Structures are given as structure tokens and as C-alpha cells.
């Protein structure tokens, strides 16, 4: 049952119970998200491929990517392994991160890790034992539910879109016992599975759960998704409030004082997740985070990312610096002109590629005469004679000679996201810093 969380004075909240709520939150959110995507499990083990990029008129997703096309699938490993076939991707960058039911990325096949050659991967559950066909690489999941959120680089031309579609059609999923391939879902022209849109309904549903509904749901999920050995201390705390892995949760068996603390923990736990400042650091006005994707025992970080960035990949695969201020800390606006200057050899250090995307204050693309929403490292950019690179971010054209490097901005406020795919060590350890957004008018 889903009901509105009752108002309980925060002084009745027990820190142990708040911590338990934070610990449980990603598992509950992931399962509700899975059920929504798969119509209650009917559509598991099937790819759904994104076929097009959103335009400026699309508002289904906040801060959409203009770099990659997504291929999404939820896997159920409870009966047997799932065999994933990936084609030869040639020189195209791709990644296929696999998340367990707790939102941890436990494997990330792709250009960075396994290379671009064709291959077959057996994704197996935590307790499966058996034989696999020759030439199949085993990937063991900590849980029987897995979310695969693949990405393929695309140049946004009709020819390249067609090439990506061909690759997507060659990606298959099948069970170990059967040679029959699970048919992919109908190609979707709409982004259904990225960040904000993913969680609007599921997160809202979790937020409305009272303590009994939430912890009962959590206890049920624990039966198939047990805590990791590293969670031993948390398992002890769960037992103190009546939650034991493998057993049902009965709130009525608890002392009324404990029940009251459970109720208070719901709102207190939600508030703590929302108020987490994250692990980002500032560099020249850019906010950078390199701690997403695998969380260990940092449960608050895991819950925060689940709420705000469900599906986040490992930093080793990509990082996303963002800024909304200029070199003086003033908010960016289309009333001004800006330049982003990269000295020679100091463009974003990526083994794959990098991009720079502009969004309006609502987080959407901006209508402009070039239909250009992002600058990419693979674009035909004009470099200065000394090897440096200037990107011009402004509402009006900077002139024909600077057009290749012009990233159109809205007339009003805006912000930028830099995407660095397969970042080099200097991008991950902070020795490389993005340049400031310099106001030039």
C-alpha cells in the first residue's frame, strides 16, 4: 500500500532508522523503476533502443545527451544466465554498464574495458553454477536483477544514425538454455530511460511510502538481493529495528516506540538524502564529481545519486563537469558573450572524445539557427595558430570565421555541461582543470 507519509516530529527519529532508510532507498527505487519499465516484469531480457536525438522542442528529459544513443534492458537472472551478443563496433566508442539491484555498476563491457571486437557475454546470477558455451565471457552479478544501460557514440548525421541502428539491431539477448533471441522492443523515438524521466514517477512513488510500506517492500527485496559482506555492520542495525534479510517485516510486532521512530525516519531520511551536498569539487567555476557508479559502504552518496542521477556510470567511463557562472562567479546569461579558451594540449583529456553542451535554465536544448546544441571534439573545429582552441558561447553569431566554434546560447540564463568520455588520469585525479568561462563584452 502506498500512502502519504504521516507527519511525525523529527525529534522522534532514530539515527539508526534514518541510516536504514538511506541504505534501503536505492534498492526500493530500482525495483519500482524496473517494474515500470518492464510492465511488472513482462518485458525483461529485451533491448529497447533509442533511435534518435531529442531536439529543442523535446522536454521529456532534463539535460539530455547529444552524443550517444542509448540501448536499455532489464535482465532477470533468477532462472538462468542471459547471453549478450555484441557485434564488432569497428572504431565506434561504446559502453554497456551493468548495474546491480543496489545501483552499483559491477561491470562495464565496452571500448575501454573489453575492446570493440565482437563478443558474447554470459551475465550470471550470484549463485549460478554450470557450464557455458566455449568462447563466452562470464560476468557475475551480485544480484539477480540487472539494469543494462548501453550507450553508442553517434555523429548525428543520417548516415551515422543508420550505422548505429544496424549495430543496435545486431545486439542480442538470449537465455542460456535457448537459442531463441529475445526480440527487442519496438524502437523508441523518445528518450525513456535517462536520468530525470526515469525517476519522475518511481521516485514520487517511493516518496509517498509510509514506513510500513517502505520497509515491508525493502524486506521482500532483500530475499533475492541480499546485502554484501561489506554491509555486515548495517545488517546488525537493521536487525535492531526488526529487519532481517530473508524474513518478512511485520511492523506490528515492534514496540510502539520503535514504530514511531520508523515513521519519523521516512521524512527525516528523505530530507537527509535531498540535502546531501554530494562529493563534487569546484575547479574554475566547474563542479566535478568522480565518485559515481560504485559506492561501497557510502550509503548516503548511493542514495543521493539514485534520487538525482539514477543510472550513473563509473567515472572511469565518463565524467560531467558543469558550470553556470563566469570567471567572476556571475551567472551566465545570453545578454553577454563568453569564450572558453583551451591552451594548446589542454583540451579535455579524453581517450574517446569530449563534448560541450548548452542548456537553458530549465535544462533543455536551445532553439538556434544552426540546430547546434553541442560542440564535439570530432567536429571540424578551427584551432588558433598557436594550437589553442576557443569556443564561443553566445546568443548571436560571432562572425563567419568563428562559426565552426560557435555554441549558440539562449537570450536568457543558461548553463553548460562538459562530457569527457573515457577520461584520462589527469581528468580523474584533478590535475587537469577546465578553463574559466570568460566574459568578453
PDB file of C-alpha atoms in Angstrom, residues 36 120 203 266 353:
ATOM      1  CA  UNK A  36       7.549   0.486 -14.515  1.00  0.00           C
ATOM      2  CA  UNK A 120      29.474 -12.998 -26.233  1.00  0.00           C
ATOM      3  CA  UNK A 203      10.819   8.483  -7.091  1.00  0.00           C
ATOM      4  CA  UNK A 266      10.851   8.278   6.478  1.00  0.00           C
ATOM      5  CA  UNK A 353      36.004  12.064 -27.118  1.00  0.00           C
TER       6      UNK A 353
END
